[in-house]
mmCIF file of C-alpha atoms in Angstrom:
data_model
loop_
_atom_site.group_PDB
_atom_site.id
_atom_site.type_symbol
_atom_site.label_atom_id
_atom_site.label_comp_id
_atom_site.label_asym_id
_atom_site.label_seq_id
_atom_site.Cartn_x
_atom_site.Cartn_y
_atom_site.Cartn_z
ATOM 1 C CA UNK N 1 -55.441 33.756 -132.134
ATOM 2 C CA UNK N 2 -52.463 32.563 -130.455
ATOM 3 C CA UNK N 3 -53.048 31.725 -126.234
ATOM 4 C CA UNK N 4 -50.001 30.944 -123.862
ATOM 5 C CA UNK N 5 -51.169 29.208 -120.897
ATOM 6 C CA UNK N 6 -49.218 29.326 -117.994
ATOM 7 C CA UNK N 7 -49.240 26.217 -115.609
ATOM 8 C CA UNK N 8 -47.925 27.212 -111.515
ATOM 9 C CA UNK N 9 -47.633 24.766 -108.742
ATOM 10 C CA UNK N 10 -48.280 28.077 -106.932
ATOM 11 C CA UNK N 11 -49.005 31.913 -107.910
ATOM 12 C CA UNK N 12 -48.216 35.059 -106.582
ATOM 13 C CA UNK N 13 -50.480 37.313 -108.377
ATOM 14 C CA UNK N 14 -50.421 40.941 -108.218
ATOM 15 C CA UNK N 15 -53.194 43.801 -108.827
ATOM 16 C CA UNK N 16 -50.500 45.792 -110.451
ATOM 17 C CA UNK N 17 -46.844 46.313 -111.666
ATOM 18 C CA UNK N 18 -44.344 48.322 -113.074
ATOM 19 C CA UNK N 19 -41.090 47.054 -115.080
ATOM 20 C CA UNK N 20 -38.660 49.077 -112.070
ATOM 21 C CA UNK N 21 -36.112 47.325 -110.583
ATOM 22 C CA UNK N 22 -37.652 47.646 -107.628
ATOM 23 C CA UNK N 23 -40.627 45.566 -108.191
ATOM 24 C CA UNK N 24 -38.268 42.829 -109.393
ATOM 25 C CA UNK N 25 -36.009 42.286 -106.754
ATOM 26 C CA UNK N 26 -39.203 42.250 -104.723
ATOM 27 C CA UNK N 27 -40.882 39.758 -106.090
ATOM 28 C CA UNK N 28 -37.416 37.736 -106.402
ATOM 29 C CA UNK N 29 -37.623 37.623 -102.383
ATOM 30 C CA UNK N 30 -40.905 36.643 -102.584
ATOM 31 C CA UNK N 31 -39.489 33.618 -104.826
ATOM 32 C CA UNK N 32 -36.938 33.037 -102.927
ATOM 33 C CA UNK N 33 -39.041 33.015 -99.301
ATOM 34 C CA UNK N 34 -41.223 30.074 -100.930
ATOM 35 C CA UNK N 35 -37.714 27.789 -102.017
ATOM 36 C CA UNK N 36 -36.610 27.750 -98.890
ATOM 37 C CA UNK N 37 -40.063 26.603 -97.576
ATOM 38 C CA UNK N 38 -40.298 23.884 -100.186
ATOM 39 C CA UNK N 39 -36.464 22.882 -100.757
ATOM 40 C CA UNK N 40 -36.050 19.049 -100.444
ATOM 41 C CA UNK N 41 -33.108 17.064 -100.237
ATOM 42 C CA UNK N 42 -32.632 12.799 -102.111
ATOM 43 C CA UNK N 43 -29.499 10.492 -101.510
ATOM 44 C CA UNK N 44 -29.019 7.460 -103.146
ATOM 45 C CA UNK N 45 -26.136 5.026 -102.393
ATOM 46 C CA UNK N 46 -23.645 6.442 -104.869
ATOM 47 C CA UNK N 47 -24.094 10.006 -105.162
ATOM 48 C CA UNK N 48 -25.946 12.879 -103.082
ATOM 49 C CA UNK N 49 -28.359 15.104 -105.004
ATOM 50 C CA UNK N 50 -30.097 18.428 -104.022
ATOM 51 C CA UNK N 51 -33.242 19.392 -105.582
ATOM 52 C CA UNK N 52 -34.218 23.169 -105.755
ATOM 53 C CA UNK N 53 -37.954 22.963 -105.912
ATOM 54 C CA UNK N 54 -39.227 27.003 -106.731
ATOM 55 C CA UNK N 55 -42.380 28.923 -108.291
ATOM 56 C CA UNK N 56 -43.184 27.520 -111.554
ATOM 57 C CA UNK N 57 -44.680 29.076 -114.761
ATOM 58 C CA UNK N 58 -43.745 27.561 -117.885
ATOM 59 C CA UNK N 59 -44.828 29.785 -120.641
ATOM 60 C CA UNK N 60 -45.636 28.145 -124.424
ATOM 61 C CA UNK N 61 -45.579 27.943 -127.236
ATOM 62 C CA UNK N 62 -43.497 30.679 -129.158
ATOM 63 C CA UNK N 63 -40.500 31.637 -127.788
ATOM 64 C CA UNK N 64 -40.706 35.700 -128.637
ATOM 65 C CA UNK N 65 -39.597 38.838 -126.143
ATOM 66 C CA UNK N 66 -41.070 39.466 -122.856
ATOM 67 C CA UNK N 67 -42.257 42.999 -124.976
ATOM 68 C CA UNK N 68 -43.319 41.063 -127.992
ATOM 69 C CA UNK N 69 -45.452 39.133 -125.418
ATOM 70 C CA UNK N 70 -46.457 41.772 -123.079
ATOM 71 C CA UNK N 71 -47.562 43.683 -126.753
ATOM 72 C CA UNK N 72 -49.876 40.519 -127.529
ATOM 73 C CA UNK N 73 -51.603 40.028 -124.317
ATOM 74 C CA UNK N 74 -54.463 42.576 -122.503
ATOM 75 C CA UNK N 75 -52.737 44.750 -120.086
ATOM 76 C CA UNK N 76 -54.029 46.764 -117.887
ATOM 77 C CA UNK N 77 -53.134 50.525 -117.178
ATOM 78 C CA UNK N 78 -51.120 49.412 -113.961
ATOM 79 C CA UNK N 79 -48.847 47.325 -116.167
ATOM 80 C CA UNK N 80 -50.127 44.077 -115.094
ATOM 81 C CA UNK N 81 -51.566 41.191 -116.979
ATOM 82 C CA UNK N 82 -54.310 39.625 -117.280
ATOM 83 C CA UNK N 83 -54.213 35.875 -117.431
ATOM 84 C CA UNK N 84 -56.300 32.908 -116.767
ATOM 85 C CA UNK N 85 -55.953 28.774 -116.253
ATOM 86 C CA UNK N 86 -59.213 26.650 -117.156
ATOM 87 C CA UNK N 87 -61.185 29.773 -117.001
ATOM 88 C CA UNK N 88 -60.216 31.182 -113.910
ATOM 89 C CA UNK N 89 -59.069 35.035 -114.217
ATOM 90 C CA UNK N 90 -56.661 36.478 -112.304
ATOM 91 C CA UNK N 91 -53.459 38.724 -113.185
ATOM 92 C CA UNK N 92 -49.396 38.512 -113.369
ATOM 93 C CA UNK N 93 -47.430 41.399 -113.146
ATOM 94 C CA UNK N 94 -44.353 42.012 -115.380
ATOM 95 C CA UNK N 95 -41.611 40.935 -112.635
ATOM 96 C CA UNK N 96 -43.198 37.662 -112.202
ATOM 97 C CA UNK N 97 -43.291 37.194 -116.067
ATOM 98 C CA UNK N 98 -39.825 38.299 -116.286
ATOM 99 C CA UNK N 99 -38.832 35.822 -113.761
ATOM 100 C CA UNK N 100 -40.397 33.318 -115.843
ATOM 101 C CA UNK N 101 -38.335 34.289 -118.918
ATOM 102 C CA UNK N 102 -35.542 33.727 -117.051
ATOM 103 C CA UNK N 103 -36.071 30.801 -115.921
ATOM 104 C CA UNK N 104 -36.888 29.379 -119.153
ATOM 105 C CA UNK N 105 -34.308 30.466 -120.582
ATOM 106 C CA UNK N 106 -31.738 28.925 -117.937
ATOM 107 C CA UNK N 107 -33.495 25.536 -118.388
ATOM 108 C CA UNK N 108 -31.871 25.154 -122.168
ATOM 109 C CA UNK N 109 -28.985 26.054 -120.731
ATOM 110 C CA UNK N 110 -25.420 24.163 -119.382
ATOM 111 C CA UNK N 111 -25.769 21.321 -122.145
ATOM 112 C CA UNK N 112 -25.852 17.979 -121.215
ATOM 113 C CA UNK N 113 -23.641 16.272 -118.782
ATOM 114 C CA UNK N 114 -20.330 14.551 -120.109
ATOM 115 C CA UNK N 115 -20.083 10.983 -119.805
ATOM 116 C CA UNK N 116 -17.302 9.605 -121.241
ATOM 117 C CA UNK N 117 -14.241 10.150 -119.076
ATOM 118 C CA UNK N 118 -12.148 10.856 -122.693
ATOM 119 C CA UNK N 119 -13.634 13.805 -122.422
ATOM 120 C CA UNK N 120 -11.811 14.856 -119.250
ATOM 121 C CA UNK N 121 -8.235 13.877 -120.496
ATOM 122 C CA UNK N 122 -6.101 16.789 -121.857
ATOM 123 C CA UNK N 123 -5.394 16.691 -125.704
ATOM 124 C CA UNK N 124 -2.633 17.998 -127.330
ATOM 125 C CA UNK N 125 -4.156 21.324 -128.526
ATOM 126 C CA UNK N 126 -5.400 22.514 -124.678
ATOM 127 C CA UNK N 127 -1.645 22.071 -123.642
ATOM 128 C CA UNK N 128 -0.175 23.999 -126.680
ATOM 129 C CA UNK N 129 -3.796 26.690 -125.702
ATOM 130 C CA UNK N 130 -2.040 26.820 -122.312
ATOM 131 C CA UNK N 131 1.577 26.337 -123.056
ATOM 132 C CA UNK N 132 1.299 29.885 -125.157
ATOM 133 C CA UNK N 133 -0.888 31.883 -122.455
ATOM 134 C CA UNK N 134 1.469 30.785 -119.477
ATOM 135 C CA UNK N 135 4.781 31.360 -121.734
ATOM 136 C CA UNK N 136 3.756 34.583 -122.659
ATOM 137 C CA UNK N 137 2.835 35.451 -118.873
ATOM 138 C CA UNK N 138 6.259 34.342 -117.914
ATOM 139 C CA UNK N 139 8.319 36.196 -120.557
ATOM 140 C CA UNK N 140 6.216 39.392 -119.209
ATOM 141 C CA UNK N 141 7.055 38.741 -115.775
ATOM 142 C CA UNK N 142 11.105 37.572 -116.120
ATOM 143 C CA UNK N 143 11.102 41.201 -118.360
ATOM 144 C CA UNK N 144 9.543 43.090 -115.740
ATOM 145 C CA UNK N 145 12.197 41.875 -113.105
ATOM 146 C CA UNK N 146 14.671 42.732 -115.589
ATOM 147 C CA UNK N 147 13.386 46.120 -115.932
ATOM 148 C CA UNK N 148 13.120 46.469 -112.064
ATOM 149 C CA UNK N 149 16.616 45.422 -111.883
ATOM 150 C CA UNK N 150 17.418 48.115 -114.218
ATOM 151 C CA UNK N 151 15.949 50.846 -112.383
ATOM 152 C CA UNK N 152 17.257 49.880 -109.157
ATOM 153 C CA UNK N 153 20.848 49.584 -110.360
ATOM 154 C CA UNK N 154 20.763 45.684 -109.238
ATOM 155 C CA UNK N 155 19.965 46.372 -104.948
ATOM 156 C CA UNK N 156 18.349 42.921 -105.030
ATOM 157 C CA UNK N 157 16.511 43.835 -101.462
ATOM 158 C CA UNK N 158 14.931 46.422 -103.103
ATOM 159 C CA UNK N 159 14.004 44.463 -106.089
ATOM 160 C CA UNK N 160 12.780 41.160 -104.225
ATOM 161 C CA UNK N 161 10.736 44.018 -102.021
ATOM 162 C CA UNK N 162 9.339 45.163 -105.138
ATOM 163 C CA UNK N 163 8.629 42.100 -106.569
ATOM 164 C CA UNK N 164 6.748 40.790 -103.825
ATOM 165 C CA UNK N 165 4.812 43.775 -103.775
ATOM 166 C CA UNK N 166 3.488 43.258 -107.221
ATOM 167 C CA UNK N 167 2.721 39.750 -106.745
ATOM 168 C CA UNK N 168 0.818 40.298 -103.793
ATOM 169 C CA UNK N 169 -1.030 42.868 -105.506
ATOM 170 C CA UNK N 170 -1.937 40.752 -108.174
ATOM 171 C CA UNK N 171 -2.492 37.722 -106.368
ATOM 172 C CA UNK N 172 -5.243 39.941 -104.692
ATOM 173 C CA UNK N 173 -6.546 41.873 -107.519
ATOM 174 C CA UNK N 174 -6.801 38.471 -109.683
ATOM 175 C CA UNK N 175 -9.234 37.257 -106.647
ATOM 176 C CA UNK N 176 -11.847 40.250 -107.605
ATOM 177 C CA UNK N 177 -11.085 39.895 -111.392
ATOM 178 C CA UNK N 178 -12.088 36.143 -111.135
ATOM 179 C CA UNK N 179 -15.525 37.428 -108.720
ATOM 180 C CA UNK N 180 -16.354 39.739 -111.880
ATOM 181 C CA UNK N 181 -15.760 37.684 -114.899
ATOM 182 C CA UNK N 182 -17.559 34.395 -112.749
ATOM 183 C CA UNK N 183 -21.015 36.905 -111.524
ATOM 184 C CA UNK N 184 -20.883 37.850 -115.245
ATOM 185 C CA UNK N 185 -20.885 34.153 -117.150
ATOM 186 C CA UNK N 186 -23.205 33.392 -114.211
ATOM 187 C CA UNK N 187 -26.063 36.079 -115.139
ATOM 188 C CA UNK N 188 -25.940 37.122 -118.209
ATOM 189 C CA UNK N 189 -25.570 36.010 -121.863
ATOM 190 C CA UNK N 190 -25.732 32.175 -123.208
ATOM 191 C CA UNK N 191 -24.077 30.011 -125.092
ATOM 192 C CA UNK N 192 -24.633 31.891 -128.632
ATOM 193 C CA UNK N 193 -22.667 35.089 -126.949
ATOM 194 C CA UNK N 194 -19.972 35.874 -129.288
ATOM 195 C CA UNK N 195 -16.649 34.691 -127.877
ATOM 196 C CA UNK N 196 -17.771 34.210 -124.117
ATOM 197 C CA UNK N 197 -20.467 31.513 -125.440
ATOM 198 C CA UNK N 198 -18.590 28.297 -124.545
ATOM 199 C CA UNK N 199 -17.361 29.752 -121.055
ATOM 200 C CA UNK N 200 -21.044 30.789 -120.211
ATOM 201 C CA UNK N 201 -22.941 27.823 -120.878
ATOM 202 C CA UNK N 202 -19.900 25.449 -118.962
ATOM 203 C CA UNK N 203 -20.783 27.647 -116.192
ATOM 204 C CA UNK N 204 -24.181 27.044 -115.972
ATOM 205 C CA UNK N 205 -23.396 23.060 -116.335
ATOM 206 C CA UNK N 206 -20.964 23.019 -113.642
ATOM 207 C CA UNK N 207 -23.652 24.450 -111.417
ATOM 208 C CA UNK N 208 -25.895 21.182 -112.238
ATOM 209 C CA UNK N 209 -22.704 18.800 -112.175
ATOM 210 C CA UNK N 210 -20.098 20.398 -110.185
ATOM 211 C CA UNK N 211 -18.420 16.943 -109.482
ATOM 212 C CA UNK N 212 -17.314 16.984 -113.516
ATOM 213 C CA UNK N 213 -14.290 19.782 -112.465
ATOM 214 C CA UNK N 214 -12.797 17.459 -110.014
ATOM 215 C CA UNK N 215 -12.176 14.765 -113.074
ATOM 216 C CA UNK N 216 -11.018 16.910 -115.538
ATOM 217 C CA UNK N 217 -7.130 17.017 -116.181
ATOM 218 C CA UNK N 218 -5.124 20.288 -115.994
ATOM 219 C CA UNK N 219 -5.380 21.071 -119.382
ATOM 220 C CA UNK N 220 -8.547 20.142 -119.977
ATOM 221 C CA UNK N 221 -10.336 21.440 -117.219
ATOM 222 C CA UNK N 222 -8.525 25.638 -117.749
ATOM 223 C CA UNK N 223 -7.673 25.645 -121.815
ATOM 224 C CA UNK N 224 -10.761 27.430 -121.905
ATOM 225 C CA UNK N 225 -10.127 30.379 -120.048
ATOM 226 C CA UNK N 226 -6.282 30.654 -122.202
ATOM 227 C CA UNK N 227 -7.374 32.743 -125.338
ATOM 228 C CA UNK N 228 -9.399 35.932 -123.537
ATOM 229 C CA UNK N 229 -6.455 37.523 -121.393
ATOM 230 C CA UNK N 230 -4.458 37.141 -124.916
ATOM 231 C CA UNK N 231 -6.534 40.443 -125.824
ATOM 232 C CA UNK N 232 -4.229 41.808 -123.212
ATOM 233 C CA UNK N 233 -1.205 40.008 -122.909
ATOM 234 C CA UNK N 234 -0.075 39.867 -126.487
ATOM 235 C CA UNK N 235 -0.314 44.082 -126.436
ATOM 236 C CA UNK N 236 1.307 44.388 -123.192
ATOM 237 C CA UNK N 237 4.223 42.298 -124.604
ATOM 238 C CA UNK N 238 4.739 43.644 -127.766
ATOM 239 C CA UNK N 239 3.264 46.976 -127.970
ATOM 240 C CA UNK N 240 2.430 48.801 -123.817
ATOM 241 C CA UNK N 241 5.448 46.896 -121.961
ATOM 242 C CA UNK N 242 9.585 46.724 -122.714
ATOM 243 C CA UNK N 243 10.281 50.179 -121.379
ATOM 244 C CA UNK N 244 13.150 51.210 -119.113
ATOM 245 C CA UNK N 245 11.247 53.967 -117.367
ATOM 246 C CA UNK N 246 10.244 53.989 -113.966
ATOM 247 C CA UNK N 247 7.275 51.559 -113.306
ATOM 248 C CA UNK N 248 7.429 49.745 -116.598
ATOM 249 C CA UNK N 249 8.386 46.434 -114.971
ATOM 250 C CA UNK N 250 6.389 46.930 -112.443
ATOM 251 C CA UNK N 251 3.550 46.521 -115.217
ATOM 252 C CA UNK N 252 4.846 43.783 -117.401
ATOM 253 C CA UNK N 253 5.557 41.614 -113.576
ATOM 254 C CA UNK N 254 1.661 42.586 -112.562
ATOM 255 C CA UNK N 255 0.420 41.901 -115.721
ATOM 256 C CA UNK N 256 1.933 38.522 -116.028
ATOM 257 C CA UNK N 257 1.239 37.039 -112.795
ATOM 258 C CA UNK N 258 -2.364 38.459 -112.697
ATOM 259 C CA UNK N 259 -2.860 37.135 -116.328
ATOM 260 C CA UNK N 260 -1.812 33.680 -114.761
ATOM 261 C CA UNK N 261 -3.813 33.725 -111.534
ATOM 262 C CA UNK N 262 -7.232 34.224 -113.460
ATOM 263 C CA UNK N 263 -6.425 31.156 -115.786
ATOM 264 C CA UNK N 264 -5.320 29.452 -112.622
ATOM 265 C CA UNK N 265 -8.143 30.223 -110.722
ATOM 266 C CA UNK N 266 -10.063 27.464 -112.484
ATOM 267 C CA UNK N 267 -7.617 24.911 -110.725
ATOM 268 C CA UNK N 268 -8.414 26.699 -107.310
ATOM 269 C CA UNK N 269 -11.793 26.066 -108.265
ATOM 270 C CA UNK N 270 -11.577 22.736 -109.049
ATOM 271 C CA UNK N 271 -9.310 22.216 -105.846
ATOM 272 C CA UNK N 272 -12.577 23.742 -103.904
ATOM 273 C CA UNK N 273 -14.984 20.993 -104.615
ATOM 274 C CA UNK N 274 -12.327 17.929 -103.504
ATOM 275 C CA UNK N 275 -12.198 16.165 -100.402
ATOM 276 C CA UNK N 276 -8.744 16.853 -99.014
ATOM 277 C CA UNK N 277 -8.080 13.423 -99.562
ATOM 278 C CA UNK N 278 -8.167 14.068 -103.239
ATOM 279 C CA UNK N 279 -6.089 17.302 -103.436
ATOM 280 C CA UNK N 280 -2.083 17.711 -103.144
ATOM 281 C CA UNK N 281 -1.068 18.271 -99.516
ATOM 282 C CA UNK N 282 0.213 21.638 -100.118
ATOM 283 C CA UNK N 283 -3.634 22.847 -101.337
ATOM 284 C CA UNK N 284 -5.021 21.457 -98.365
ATOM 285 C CA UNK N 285 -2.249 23.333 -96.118
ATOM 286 C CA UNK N 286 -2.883 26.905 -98.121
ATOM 287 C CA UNK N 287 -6.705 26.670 -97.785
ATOM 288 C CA UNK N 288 -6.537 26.063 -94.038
ATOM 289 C CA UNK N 289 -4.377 29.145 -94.033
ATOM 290 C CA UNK N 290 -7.173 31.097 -96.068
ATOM 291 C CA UNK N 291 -3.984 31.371 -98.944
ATOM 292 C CA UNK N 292 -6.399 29.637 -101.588
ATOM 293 C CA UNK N 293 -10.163 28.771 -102.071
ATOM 294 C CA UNK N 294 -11.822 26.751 -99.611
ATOM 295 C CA UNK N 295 -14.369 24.303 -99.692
ATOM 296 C CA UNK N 296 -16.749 26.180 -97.377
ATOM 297 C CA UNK N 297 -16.370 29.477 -99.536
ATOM 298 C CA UNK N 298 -17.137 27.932 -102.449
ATOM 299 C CA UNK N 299 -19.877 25.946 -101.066
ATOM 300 C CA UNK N 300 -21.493 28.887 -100.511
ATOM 301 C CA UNK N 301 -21.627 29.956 -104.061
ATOM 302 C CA UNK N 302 -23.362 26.177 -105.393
ATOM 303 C CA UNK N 303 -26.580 27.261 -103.751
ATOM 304 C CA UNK N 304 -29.638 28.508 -105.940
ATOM 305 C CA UNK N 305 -29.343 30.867 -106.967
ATOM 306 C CA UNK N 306 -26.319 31.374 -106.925
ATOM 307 C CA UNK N 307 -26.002 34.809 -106.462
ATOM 308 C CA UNK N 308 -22.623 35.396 -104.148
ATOM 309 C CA UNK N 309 -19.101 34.107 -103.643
ATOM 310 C CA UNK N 310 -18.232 34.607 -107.153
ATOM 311 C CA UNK N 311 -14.289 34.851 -106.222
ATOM 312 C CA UNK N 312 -12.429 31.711 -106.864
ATOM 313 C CA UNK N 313 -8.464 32.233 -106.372
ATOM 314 C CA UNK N 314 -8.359 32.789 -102.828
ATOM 315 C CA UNK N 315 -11.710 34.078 -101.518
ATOM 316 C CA UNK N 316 -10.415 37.286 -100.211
ATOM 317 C CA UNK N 317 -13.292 39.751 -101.437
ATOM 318 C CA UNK N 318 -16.264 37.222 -100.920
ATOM 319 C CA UNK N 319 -17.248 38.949 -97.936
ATOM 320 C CA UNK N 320 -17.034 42.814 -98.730
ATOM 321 C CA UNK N 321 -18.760 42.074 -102.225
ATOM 322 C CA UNK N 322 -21.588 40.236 -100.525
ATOM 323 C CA UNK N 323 -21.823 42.252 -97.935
ATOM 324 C CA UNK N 324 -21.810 45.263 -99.417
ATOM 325 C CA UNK N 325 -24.402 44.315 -101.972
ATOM 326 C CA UNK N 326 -22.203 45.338 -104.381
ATOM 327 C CA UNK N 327 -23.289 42.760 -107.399
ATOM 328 C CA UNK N 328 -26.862 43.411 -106.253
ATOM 329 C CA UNK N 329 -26.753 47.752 -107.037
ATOM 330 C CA UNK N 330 -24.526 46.488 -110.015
ATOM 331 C CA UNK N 331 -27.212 44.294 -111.125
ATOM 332 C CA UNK N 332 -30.244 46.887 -110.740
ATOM 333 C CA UNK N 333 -27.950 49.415 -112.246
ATOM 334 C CA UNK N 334 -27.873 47.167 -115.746
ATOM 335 C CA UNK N 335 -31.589 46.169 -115.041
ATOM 336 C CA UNK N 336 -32.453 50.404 -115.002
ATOM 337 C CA UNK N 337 -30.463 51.382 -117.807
ATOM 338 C CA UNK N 338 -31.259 47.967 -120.248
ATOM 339 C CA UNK N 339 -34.182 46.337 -119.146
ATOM 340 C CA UNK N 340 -32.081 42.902 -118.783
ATOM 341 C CA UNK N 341 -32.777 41.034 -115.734
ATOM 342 C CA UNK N 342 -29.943 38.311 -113.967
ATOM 343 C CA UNK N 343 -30.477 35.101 -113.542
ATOM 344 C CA UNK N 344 -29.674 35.229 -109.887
ATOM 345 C CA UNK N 345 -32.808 37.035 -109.554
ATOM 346 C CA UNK N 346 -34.748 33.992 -109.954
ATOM 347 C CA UNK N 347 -34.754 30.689 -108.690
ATOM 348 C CA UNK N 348 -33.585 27.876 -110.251
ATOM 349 C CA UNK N 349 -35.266 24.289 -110.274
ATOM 350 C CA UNK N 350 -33.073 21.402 -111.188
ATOM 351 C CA UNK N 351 -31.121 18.583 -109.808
ATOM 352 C CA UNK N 352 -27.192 18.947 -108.539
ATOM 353 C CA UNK N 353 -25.425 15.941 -108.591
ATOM 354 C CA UNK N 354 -22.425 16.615 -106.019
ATOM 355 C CA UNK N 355 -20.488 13.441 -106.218
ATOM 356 C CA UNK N 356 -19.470 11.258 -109.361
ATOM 357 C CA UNK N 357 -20.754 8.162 -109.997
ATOM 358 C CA UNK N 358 -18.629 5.254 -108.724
ATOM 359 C CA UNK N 359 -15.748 3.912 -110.452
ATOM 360 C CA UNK N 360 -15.916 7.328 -113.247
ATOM 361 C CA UNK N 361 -13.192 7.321 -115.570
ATOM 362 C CA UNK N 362 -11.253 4.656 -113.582
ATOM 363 C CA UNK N 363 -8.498 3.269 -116.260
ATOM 364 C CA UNK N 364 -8.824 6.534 -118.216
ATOM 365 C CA UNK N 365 -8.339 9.370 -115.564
#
């Protein structure tokens, strides 16, 4: 007979369960209420370090489904388990097994941390990835003014007005596409997820090393984020776009400079952990303006578990996402319908290093 023992610095054991959303978003704020309790801070001379100390479980030996695992243990009628350490009986409910799942699974996670500054300089395949995406995003936009021009017989007020219009909307839509994509990478799927693999599990490592996107070069650090919006730029420019008709470059112009902005919004990112010391002057001028990502916004997000302030080009829908609760209903509305928990619902427990070590990549970066 197989046994899985779990080991807990602490338990929170319940008489009974159910596998509802609502059970598991309460016992994540019972998680959550014992962090914050137990959260301790280390500093050493060259780099600052928060711990995030939480509930432990660590289940073993077989890695196998929660079901698969709820199917080989006694359960009661209630739904909960029954479990016991060195002979001592007492029962888990589903959510808190979930939550260890989750956990576990976020542990093999984000890779391991780079340490050779080579692997921050730009090669000559990330410019050519991001040489195509941003030439194709310009020849979409330059045809869309054309096309504007066009329709408004050449009134350049009208077509500047117009312009603007579409870049502004863009520049504030690509905000809440960024907040999407980033609370998606963030809580679901891992590294072996077809196509968004890579993308997932850097996330997950830049929320353990977050210093590592203030080294990388331009290239390097957004080439990733180049080949997805090709699934939509390619067929705007040679299939949906090139029309004369009314609106038509309108939607090659928004399409192009939105395209951009998400790909760009990795720089804005990267711009929001620096010291303004380390950024361009003209950063540091459109933050303090609330134009781009700040460091306070974003510093928001790097807290366990990271569950808000997903949007990284200017910040502009932080608040009425998080306020609303808007992930959160999205969240339990995946939970209800699939059974598959986020991994903002449960605490992490690992080390963030928040500063480089001294001297990194000096004489290669």
């Amino acid at each position: 007979m197989i046994t899985r023992t779990l080991s807990m610095s602490s338990l929170l054991c319940s008489a009974s369960s159910s596998s509802s959303g609502d059970q598991l978003l309460s016992q994540k704020k019972s998680f959550k209420s014992q962090t914050k309790s137990s959260s301790v801070g280390a500093t050493s001379s060259n780099k600052q370090k928060r711990r995030f100390t939480n509930l432990k479980a660590i289940i073993d030996p077989m890695d196998r489904s929660f079901d698969e695992f709820m199917d080989s243990r006694s359960s009661s009628d209630d739904g909960s388990i029954r479990c016991s350490i060195d002979g001592d009986e007492f029962t888990v409910s589903k959510a808190e097994m979930e939550a260890e799942l989750l956990r576990k699974k976020m542990a093999s996670m984000g890779g391991e941390m780079l340490r050779d500054p080579k692997d921050f300089v730009s090669t000559r395949g990330q410019r050519v990835q991001c040489g195509v995406h941003f030439g194709i995003c310009s020849l979409l936009a330059m045809r869309g003014v054309y096309l504007d021009a066009i329709v408004m017989d050449g009134d350049v007020g009208a077509i500047a007005a117009r312009a603007f219009a579409t870049l502004f909307a863009s520049y504030a839509l690509a905000d809440l596409g960024t907040g999407i994509f980033h609370w998606s990478v963030d809580n679901y799927g891992d590294k072996n997820t077809p196509v968004a693999g890579n993308v997932i599990d850097a996330f997950q490592g830049h929320h353990r090393w977050p210093w590592t996107i203030t080294k990388r070069q331009w290239a390097n650090n957004i080439h990733k984020t180049c080949i997805a919006p090709l699934l939509f730029t390619v067929p705007q420019l040679l299939v949906f776009g090139g029309s004369d008709m009314q609106g038509s470059g309108d939607s090659d112009l928004f399409f192009g400079s939105f395209w951009a902005l998400v790909v760009l919004s990795q720089q804005t990112h990267a711009w929001a952990h620096m010291k303004p010391s380390e950024q361009p002057k003209i950063v540091t001028k459109l933050q303090d303006m609330n134009l781009m990502l700040t460091r306070k916004d974003h510093g928001a997000h790097h807290r366990s578990p990271f569950e808000g302030h997903y949007c990284i080009v200017n910040g502009w829908w932080n608040p009425l996402l998080d306020d609303s609760r808007f992930f959160r209903k999205l969240e339990r509305m995946i939970y209800e319908g699939t059974g598959v928990a986020p991994r903002c619902w449960t605490e992490d427990d690992f080390e963030v290093e928040e500063d480089a070590p001294d001297g990194f990549g000096q004489g290669v970066l």
